[in-house]
Amino acid sequence: MPTIPLIDVAAGNGELQREIEAAIHEVVADGRFVGGPVVEAFERAFAAFCSTRHAIGVANGTDALEIGLGSLGIGAGDEVIVPALTFAATAEAVCNVGAQPVIVDVRPDDYTLDPDLAETAITSRTAAMIAVHLYGQTADLGKLGAVAERHELALVEDAAQAHGAEWNGRPVGSVGSVGCFSFYPSKNLGAMGDAGIVVTSDGVVARRARALRHHGQTERDHHELVGRSSRLDAFQAAVLAVKLDHLAQWNESRRALAARYTSGLVGLDGISAPAVRLGADHVYHLYVIRVHSDPPEDRRVELQRYLAERGIESRVHYPAALHLLPAFEGLEAESGAPIAERLGREVLSLPMYPQLSADDVDRVCEAIRRFCAEASPAAGELSKPSAASS
Ligand SMILES: *Cc1c(COP(=O)(O)O)cnc(C)c1O
């Protein structure tokens, strides 16, 4: 049986190979490789896609967060609230602008930043909160927006996993003060290398972001800020422009596959399919189940091994809550983050990409059903040791 990969980047690019090659050849002929008309055209297209006035292409998603935070004036002396379950880059960006991350727990149902706990973690130094649309599900931008407004904080969206998701009919990235995206190849919209973008409708913030990515220049040889070199190159912009036209359809495909998984996993003991919060949207960057287990038992490791033996890849996003990583030790809010810690032991990502076949989803579900069926009689025997030994 062929292996079912966790993700197949080549499958998505293969569908569009001719268009992508033609777009790349145009850049070669044009000769403007950093900035220039191809980059500007993609920035306009992505701003329109997000319903924002501005989009500023940068070198990667982490830079998008750093430049987004920097363009809001966040830096030394500021605290920024981040969710405990996310990719490390969310907190790394905060540290890299000189601010301090305050790690707050996520909610047990949708795994995104808990607005109530975030509010209790606010101090006089808090300048912003970063809402991460984890795995592709929109964070609770309604409640987080209300908290931000009450305390006059900036709300930054880390939308690196949620290109094309909507909140109340508004595209992610357009709800907060700034939206930050990564186009790392495996994201829902992926480049053929590193790339990222900052979106905002605030002209002042956009102007600062443009300056920050380009050595602080607001015009040639006028360095108004201390910036950096973090530009989007024209090859990546050309590829992204081709792929952007297909993003909505690819997200639809992800949703259909997710629905198939969820119905295929219904009623399994100790396995939870992802829940979509009422009013939230989900574009399934990852399809993440929970494998309930209490230490020292580790059913997740057993399931991963079982799937691997049957040619099915799986991975853990993410095994450790941020504050359990050496880099961010001791930075959790007073309330701690027990939910993120537990999720770190229980989450498991199953194969998900738009070209994944329905048959492959069925094969994965069937394998998990067998795993559960084989596990329960064994558990039954183990609970009667005296009968077995006498
Ligand atoms: C991928 C990702 C980033 C970082 O993007 P890079 O392009 O790899 O720098 C930031 N936040 C989240 C949630 C991500 O998934």
Short mmCIF file of C-alpha atoms and ligand atoms in Angstrom, two decimals:
data_model
loop_
_atom_site.label_atom_id
_atom_site.label_comp_id
_atom_site.label_asym_id
_atom_site.label_seq_id
_atom_site.Cartn_x
_atom_site.Cartn_y
_atom_site.Cartn_z
CA MET A 1 0.00 0.00 0.00
CA PRO A 2 1.38 3.43 -0.88
CA THR A 3 2.23 5.73 1.98
CA ILE A 4 -0.27 8.47 2.84
CA PRO A 5 1.86 11.53 3.59
CA LEU A 6 0.91 14.12 6.17
CA ILE A 7 1.10 16.75 3.45
CA ASP A 8 1.98 16.72 -0.26
CA VAL A 9 3.23 20.14 -1.37
CA ALA A 10 4.20 18.87 -4.83
CA ALA A 11 0.63 17.75 -5.54
CA GLY A 12 -0.71 21.30 -5.23
CA ASN A 13 2.08 22.85 -7.27
CA GLY A 14 1.82 20.09 -9.90
CA GLU A 15 -1.77 21.08 -10.73
CA LEU A 16 -0.50 24.52 -11.74
CA GLN A 17 2.95 23.70 -13.05
CA ARG A 18 2.56 25.36 -16.45
CA GLU A 19 1.07 28.56 -15.07
CA ILE A 20 3.74 28.77 -12.38
CA GLU A 21 6.57 28.21 -14.87
CA ALA A 22 5.19 30.90 -17.16
CA ALA A 23 4.97 33.36 -14.26
CA ILE A 24 8.56 32.59 -13.24
CA HIS A 25 9.81 33.13 -16.79
CA GLU A 26 8.17 36.55 -16.84
CA VAL A 27 10.16 37.52 -13.75
CA VAL A 28 13.39 36.28 -15.35
CA ALA A 29 12.68 38.43 -18.41
CA ASP A 30 11.63 41.45 -16.34
CA GLY A 31 14.78 41.46 -14.20
CA ARG A 32 13.32 43.13 -11.12
CA PHE A 33 13.74 40.45 -8.48
CA VAL A 34 13.20 42.28 -5.18
CA GLY A 35 10.16 44.51 -5.09
CA GLY A 36 8.94 45.76 -8.46
CA PRO A 37 5.68 45.33 -10.35
CA VAL A 38 5.15 41.60 -9.75
CA VAL A 39 5.50 42.05 -5.97
CA GLU A 40 3.25 45.12 -6.00
CA ALA A 41 0.59 43.31 -8.02
CA PHE A 42 0.57 40.42 -5.56
CA GLU A 43 0.40 42.83 -2.61
CA ARG A 44 -2.68 44.46 -4.17
CA ALA A 45 -4.27 41.09 -4.88
CA PHE A 46 -3.65 39.83 -1.34
CA ALA A 47 -4.94 43.07 0.23
CA ALA A 48 -8.12 42.68 -1.85
CA PHE A 49 -8.39 39.04 -0.78
CA CYS A 50 -8.18 40.14 2.88
CA SER A 51 -10.40 43.22 2.42
CA THR A 52 -7.62 45.44 3.79
CA ARG A 53 -6.29 48.65 2.30
CA HIS A 54 -2.64 47.60 2.48
CA ALA A 55 -0.49 44.49 2.21
CA ILE A 56 3.27 44.60 2.74
CA GLY A 57 5.22 41.61 1.47
CA VAL A 58 8.10 40.45 3.69
CA ALA A 59 10.65 37.63 3.78
CA ASN A 60 8.76 35.14 5.99
CA GLY A 61 5.95 34.78 8.53
CA THR A 62 8.08 35.44 11.60
CA ASP A 63 9.27 38.71 10.05
CA ALA A 64 5.62 39.54 9.31
CA LEU A 65 4.91 39.24 13.05
CA GLU A 66 8.00 41.23 14.04
CA ILE A 67 7.33 43.96 11.50
CA GLY A 68 3.63 43.95 12.39
CA LEU A 69 4.44 44.41 16.09
CA GLY A 70 7.14 46.99 15.29
CA SER A 71 4.82 48.98 13.06
CA LEU A 72 2.44 49.29 16.04
CA GLY A 73 5.29 50.70 18.12
CA ILE A 74 5.58 47.64 20.36
CA GLY A 75 9.03 47.03 21.81
CA ALA A 76 11.15 47.20 24.97
CA GLY A 77 9.14 47.47 28.18
CA ASP A 78 5.95 46.10 26.63
CA GLU A 79 4.20 42.85 27.42
CA VAL A 80 2.40 40.94 24.71
CA ILE A 81 -0.10 38.18 25.49
CA VAL A 82 0.35 35.03 23.41
CA PRO A 83 -1.47 31.67 23.52
CA ALA A 84 0.35 28.75 25.14
CA LEU A 85 -0.35 26.43 22.22
CA THR A 86 1.12 27.73 18.97
CA PHE A 87 4.22 27.51 16.82
CA ALA A 88 7.21 29.01 18.67
CA ALA A 89 7.49 31.86 16.15
CA THR A 90 4.52 33.66 17.72
CA ALA A 91 6.44 34.21 20.97
CA GLU A 92 9.81 34.48 19.27
CA ALA A 93 8.62 37.52 17.32
CA VAL A 94 7.61 39.23 20.57
CA CYS A 95 11.09 38.62 22.06
CA ASN A 96 12.79 39.76 18.87
CA VAL A 97 11.15 43.20 19.03
CA GLY A 98 12.40 43.50 22.63
CA ALA A 99 9.02 42.95 24.29
CA GLN A 100 8.09 40.18 26.71
CA PRO A 101 5.64 37.42 25.88
CA VAL A 102 3.07 36.57 28.55
CA ILE A 103 1.90 33.03 27.87
CA VAL A 104 -1.81 32.47 28.49
CA ASP A 105 -3.75 29.21 28.27
CA VAL A 106 -6.03 28.20 25.41
CA ARG A 107 -9.65 27.07 25.63
CA PRO A 108 -10.33 23.36 25.91
CA ASP A 109 -12.84 23.29 23.04
CA ASP A 110 -11.17 25.17 20.18
CA TYR A 111 -7.56 25.38 21.46
CA THR A 112 -7.32 29.13 20.76
CA LEU A 113 -6.40 31.95 23.18
CA ASP A 114 -8.85 32.11 26.11
CA PRO A 115 -10.22 35.70 26.18
CA ASP A 116 -11.17 35.55 29.88
CA LEU A 117 -7.74 34.34 30.99
CA ALA A 118 -6.12 36.87 28.66
CA GLU A 119 -8.03 39.65 30.38
CA THR A 120 -6.85 38.53 33.82
CA ALA A 121 -3.22 38.54 32.58
CA ILE A 122 -3.34 42.21 31.55
CA THR A 123 -1.00 44.53 33.46
CA SER A 124 -0.11 48.21 33.08
CA ARG A 125 2.65 47.12 30.69
CA THR A 126 0.47 45.04 28.36
CA ALA A 127 0.51 46.54 24.87
CA ALA A 128 -1.00 43.85 22.66
CA MET A 129 -2.49 40.36 22.35
CA ILE A 130 -1.71 37.96 19.55
CA ALA A 131 -4.67 35.87 18.41
CA VAL A 132 -3.44 32.72 16.64
CA HIS A 133 -5.93 31.03 14.30
CA LEU A 134 -4.56 27.66 15.32
CA TYR A 135 -4.72 24.77 12.82
CA GLY A 136 -6.92 27.01 10.61
CA GLN A 137 -9.73 27.77 13.07
CA THR A 138 -10.43 31.44 13.76
CA ALA A 139 -9.72 32.53 17.32
CA ASP A 140 -12.58 34.24 19.16
CA LEU A 141 -11.99 37.66 17.62
CA GLY A 142 -15.29 38.95 19.01
CA LYS A 143 -14.36 38.43 22.65
CA LEU A 144 -10.66 39.17 22.14
CA GLY A 145 -11.56 42.36 20.27
CA ALA A 146 -13.79 43.45 23.15
CA VAL A 147 -11.00 42.80 25.68
CA ALA A 148 -8.53 44.72 23.49
CA GLU A 149 -10.92 47.64 23.23
CA ARG A 150 -11.68 47.74 26.98
CA HIS A 151 -7.97 47.90 27.82
CA GLU A 152 -6.81 49.87 24.78
CA LEU A 153 -4.56 47.10 23.51
CA ALA A 154 -3.59 46.27 19.96
CA LEU A 155 -4.94 42.97 18.62
CA VAL A 156 -2.50 41.25 16.28
CA GLU A 157 -3.68 38.31 14.20
CA ASP A 158 -1.20 35.50 13.58
CA ALA A 159 -2.98 34.12 10.52
CA ALA A 160 -0.09 31.91 9.34
CA GLN A 161 -2.35 28.84 9.48
CA ALA A 162 -5.61 30.36 8.29
CA HIS A 163 -5.34 32.06 4.88
CA GLY A 164 -8.88 32.53 3.61
CA ALA A 165 -10.73 31.81 6.87
CA GLU A 166 -13.44 34.26 7.86
CA TRP A 167 -14.72 35.65 11.10
CA ASN A 168 -18.31 36.95 10.92
CA GLY A 169 -17.95 37.27 7.16
CA ARG A 170 -14.68 39.20 7.46
CA PRO A 171 -11.43 37.66 6.22
CA VAL A 172 -8.85 36.87 8.89
CA GLY A 173 -6.11 39.46 9.02
CA SER A 174 -8.59 42.29 8.52
CA VAL A 175 -10.11 42.23 12.02
CA GLY A 176 -7.10 43.06 14.21
CA SER A 177 -4.82 46.09 14.02
CA VAL A 178 -2.53 44.04 11.79
CA GLY A 179 -2.73 40.59 10.27
CA CYS A 180 0.44 38.53 9.77
CA PHE A 181 0.75 35.66 7.31
CA SER A 182 3.45 33.13 6.46
CA PHE A 183 3.72 31.62 2.99
CA TYR A 184 6.03 28.81 4.09
CA PRO A 185 5.55 26.07 1.46
CA SER A 186 3.31 23.86 3.62
CA LYS A 187 0.82 26.60 4.60
CA ASN A 188 -2.63 26.81 2.97
CA LEU A 189 -1.10 29.37 0.59
CA GLY A 190 2.53 28.38 0.15
CA ALA A 191 5.43 29.87 -1.79
CA MET A 192 8.34 27.92 -3.28
CA GLY A 193 10.63 29.13 -0.55
CA ASP A 194 10.16 31.55 2.34
CA ALA A 195 7.74 34.48 2.18
CA GLY A 196 5.27 36.37 4.36
CA ILE A 197 3.00 39.41 4.40
CA VAL A 198 1.54 41.99 6.78
CA VAL A 199 -1.97 43.33 6.11
CA THR A 200 -3.63 46.39 7.65
CA SER A 201 -6.10 49.11 6.77
CA ASP A 202 -4.28 51.70 8.89
CA GLY A 203 -2.22 53.94 6.60
CA VAL A 204 0.23 54.98 9.32
CA VAL A 205 0.90 51.39 10.36
CA ALA A 206 1.32 50.38 6.71
CA ARG A 207 3.82 53.16 6.11
CA ARG A 208 5.88 52.08 9.12
CA ALA A 209 5.74 48.42 8.07
CA ARG A 210 6.94 49.34 4.57
CA ALA A 211 9.82 51.28 6.09
CA LEU A 212 10.73 48.54 8.60
CA ARG A 213 11.10 45.87 5.91
CA HIS A 214 13.39 48.10 3.86
CA HIS A 215 16.09 49.50 6.18
CA GLY A 216 13.73 52.02 7.74
CA GLN A 217 13.51 54.02 4.53
CA THR A 218 10.36 56.03 3.84
CA GLU A 219 11.94 57.25 0.63
CA ARG A 220 15.26 56.56 -1.03
CA ASP A 221 18.18 57.45 1.28
CA HIS A 222 15.84 58.76 3.96
CA HIS A 223 16.14 56.31 6.88
CA GLU A 224 13.46 57.37 9.29
CA LEU A 225 13.54 54.23 11.45
CA VAL A 226 16.04 51.51 12.26
CA GLY A 227 14.60 48.80 10.07
CA ARG A 228 15.90 45.63 8.49
CA SER A 229 16.14 43.85 5.19
CA SER A 230 13.05 41.70 4.83
CA ARG A 231 11.57 41.97 1.39
CA LEU A 232 9.40 39.68 -0.68
CA ASP A 233 11.13 38.56 -3.84
CA ALA A 234 9.44 38.62 -7.22
CA PHE A 235 9.74 34.86 -7.88
CA GLN A 236 7.78 34.09 -4.72
CA ALA A 237 5.22 36.82 -5.47
CA ALA A 238 4.73 35.42 -8.99
CA VAL A 239 4.13 31.89 -7.65
CA LEU A 240 1.83 33.17 -4.90
CA ALA A 241 -0.24 35.22 -7.36
CA VAL A 242 -0.93 32.10 -9.44
CA LYS A 243 -1.83 30.04 -6.37
CA LEU A 244 -3.98 32.72 -4.71
CA ASP A 245 -6.65 32.19 -7.38
CA HIS A 246 -7.01 28.58 -6.24
CA LEU A 247 -6.93 29.10 -2.49
CA ALA A 248 -10.70 29.29 -1.92
CA GLN A 249 -11.25 26.05 -3.81
CA TRP A 250 -8.39 24.32 -1.99
CA ASN A 251 -9.84 25.42 1.35
CA GLU A 252 -13.22 23.97 0.28
CA SER A 253 -11.49 20.70 -0.47
CA ARG A 254 -9.85 20.73 2.99
CA ARG A 255 -13.25 21.33 4.61
CA ALA A 256 -14.84 18.43 2.73
CA LEU A 257 -11.99 16.09 3.70
CA ALA A 258 -12.25 17.23 7.33
CA ALA A 259 -15.99 16.51 7.35
CA ARG A 260 -15.26 13.03 5.98
CA TYR A 261 -12.67 12.40 8.69
CA THR A 262 -15.00 13.64 11.42
CA SER A 263 -17.86 11.38 10.36
CA GLY A 264 -15.43 8.48 9.92
CA LEU A 265 -14.19 8.88 13.49
CA VAL A 266 -17.55 9.29 15.16
CA GLY A 267 -18.18 7.31 18.35
CA LEU A 268 -14.61 6.14 18.94
CA ASP A 269 -13.69 5.75 22.57
CA GLY A 270 -10.93 8.14 23.63
CA ILE A 271 -10.59 9.86 20.25
CA SER A 272 -11.97 13.38 19.69
CA ALA A 273 -12.38 14.98 16.29
CA PRO A 274 -11.72 18.73 16.13
CA ALA A 275 -14.67 20.86 17.25
CA VAL A 276 -15.54 24.04 15.41
CA ARG A 277 -16.78 26.75 17.74
CA LEU A 278 -20.17 28.29 16.92
CA GLY A 279 -19.57 31.34 14.73
CA ALA A 280 -15.99 30.31 13.95
CA ASP A 281 -14.58 29.24 10.60
CA HIS A 282 -12.01 26.53 9.95
CA VAL A 283 -9.80 26.06 6.89
CA TYR A 284 -8.05 22.95 8.24
CA HIS A 285 -4.44 23.85 7.75
CA LEU A 286 -4.14 20.75 9.94
CA TYR A 287 -6.69 18.12 10.89
CA VAL A 288 -5.91 17.50 14.54
CA ILE A 289 -7.53 14.83 16.69
CA ARG A 290 -7.11 14.27 20.41
CA VAL A 291 -6.03 10.91 21.70
CA HIS A 292 -7.08 10.87 25.33
CA SER A 293 -4.59 9.27 27.64
CA ASP A 294 -3.49 9.58 31.22
CA PRO A 295 0.17 9.20 32.08
CA PRO A 296 2.03 6.89 32.21
CA GLU A 297 -0.18 5.46 29.47
CA ASP A 298 0.65 7.00 26.08
CA ARG A 299 -2.02 5.98 23.62
CA ARG A 300 -0.88 8.66 21.19
CA VAL A 301 2.54 7.08 20.73
CA GLU A 302 0.85 3.70 20.26
CA LEU A 303 -1.56 5.09 17.67
CA GLN A 304 1.24 6.86 15.81
CA ARG A 305 3.20 3.62 15.65
CA TYR A 306 0.11 1.68 14.54
CA LEU A 307 -0.55 4.18 11.75
CA ALA A 308 3.11 4.26 10.67
CA GLU A 309 3.11 0.45 10.34
CA ARG A 310 0.22 0.86 7.92
CA GLY A 311 1.96 3.55 5.85
CA ILE A 312 0.10 6.50 7.37
CA GLU A 313 2.07 9.56 8.45
CA SER A 314 1.05 11.62 11.47
CA ARG A 315 2.74 14.33 13.51
CA VAL A 316 2.30 16.32 16.70
CA HIS A 317 1.63 20.09 16.53
CA TYR A 318 2.87 20.89 19.16
CA PRO A 319 4.26 18.50 21.76
CA ALA A 320 5.04 21.19 24.33
CA ALA A 321 3.17 24.27 25.47
CA LEU A 322 5.38 27.34 24.92
CA HIS A 323 6.37 27.77 28.57
CA LEU A 324 7.66 24.18 28.67
CA LEU A 325 10.25 25.02 26.01
CA PRO A 326 13.66 26.16 27.30
CA ALA A 327 13.41 29.35 25.22
CA PHE A 328 10.24 30.58 26.95
CA GLU A 329 10.56 28.98 30.39
CA GLY A 330 8.93 30.92 33.19
CA LEU A 331 7.03 33.29 30.90
CA GLU A 332 3.56 31.88 31.58
CA ALA A 333 0.85 33.99 33.19
CA GLU A 334 -0.01 33.35 36.83
CA SER A 335 -2.98 31.21 35.81
CA GLY A 336 -0.55 28.74 34.18
CA ALA A 337 -1.54 26.79 31.09
CA PRO A 338 -2.70 23.30 32.12
CA ILE A 339 -4.95 22.89 29.07
CA ALA A 340 -2.16 23.57 26.60
CA GLU A 341 0.07 21.18 28.57
CA ARG A 342 -2.52 18.42 28.31
CA LEU A 343 -3.14 19.12 24.61
CA GLY A 344 0.60 18.84 24.03
CA ARG A 345 0.36 15.23 25.23
CA GLU A 346 -2.81 14.40 23.27
CA VAL A 347 -3.03 16.18 19.90
CA LEU A 348 -2.23 14.31 16.71
CA SER A 349 -2.29 15.69 13.16
CA LEU A 350 -3.57 13.34 10.46
CA PRO A 351 -2.79 13.63 6.72
CA MET A 352 -4.39 16.78 5.27
CA TYR A 353 -3.87 18.61 1.97
CA PRO A 354 -6.34 19.61 -0.74
CA GLN A 355 -5.39 16.80 -3.14
CA LEU A 356 -5.73 14.06 -0.51
CA SER A 357 -8.24 11.49 -1.78
CA ALA A 358 -11.47 10.53 -0.02
CA ASP A 359 -10.29 6.90 -0.21
CA ASP A 360 -7.16 7.78 1.72
CA VAL A 361 -9.22 9.53 4.39
CA ASP A 362 -11.31 6.38 4.66
CA ARG A 363 -8.15 4.28 4.96
CA VAL A 364 -6.90 6.46 7.84
CA CYS A 365 -10.27 6.32 9.63
CA GLU A 366 -10.45 2.55 9.17
CA ALA A 367 -6.97 2.15 10.68
CA ILE A 368 -7.92 4.27 13.70
CA ARG A 369 -11.17 2.32 14.18
CA ARG A 370 -9.18 -0.94 14.15
CA PHE A 371 -6.67 0.48 16.60
CA CYS A 372 -9.49 1.33 19.00
CA ALA A 373 -11.20 -2.05 18.51
CA GLU A 374 -7.94 -3.95 19.12
CA ALA A 375 -7.17 -1.82 22.17
CA SER A 376 -10.44 -2.35 24.06
CA PRO A 377 -10.49 -6.18 24.36
CA ALA A 378 -6.82 -6.06 25.41
CA ALA A 379 -7.70 -3.50 28.06
CA GLY A 380 -10.49 -5.83 29.19
CA GLU A 381 -8.02 -8.69 29.70
CA LEU A 382 -5.56 -6.50 31.55
CA SER A 383 -8.23 -5.51 34.03
CA LYS A 384 -8.62 -9.16 35.10
CA PRO A 385 -5.07 -10.17 36.03
CA SER A 386 -6.13 -12.53 38.82
CA ALA A 387 -8.30 -14.59 36.49
CA ALA A 388 -5.40 -14.86 34.02
CA SER A 389 -2.81 -15.94 36.59
CA SER A 390 -4.93 -18.49 38.50
C1 LIG B 1 4.42 29.05 10.20
C2 LIG B 1 4.04 29.88 11.33
C3 LIG B 1 4.73 31.06 11.68
C4 LIG B 1 6.07 31.45 11.09
O1 LIG B 1 6.18 31.53 9.75
P1 LIG B 1 7.60 31.37 9.03
O2 LIG B 1 7.27 31.76 7.62
O3 LIG B 1 8.03 29.96 9.17
O4 LIG B 1 8.54 32.32 9.66
C5 LIG B 1 4.22 31.85 12.70
N1 LIG B 1 3.12 31.49 13.37
C6 LIG B 1 2.44 30.36 13.10
C7 LIG B 1 1.22 30.04 13.90
C8 LIG B 1 2.89 29.51 12.08
O5 LIG B 1 2.21 28.37 11.84
#
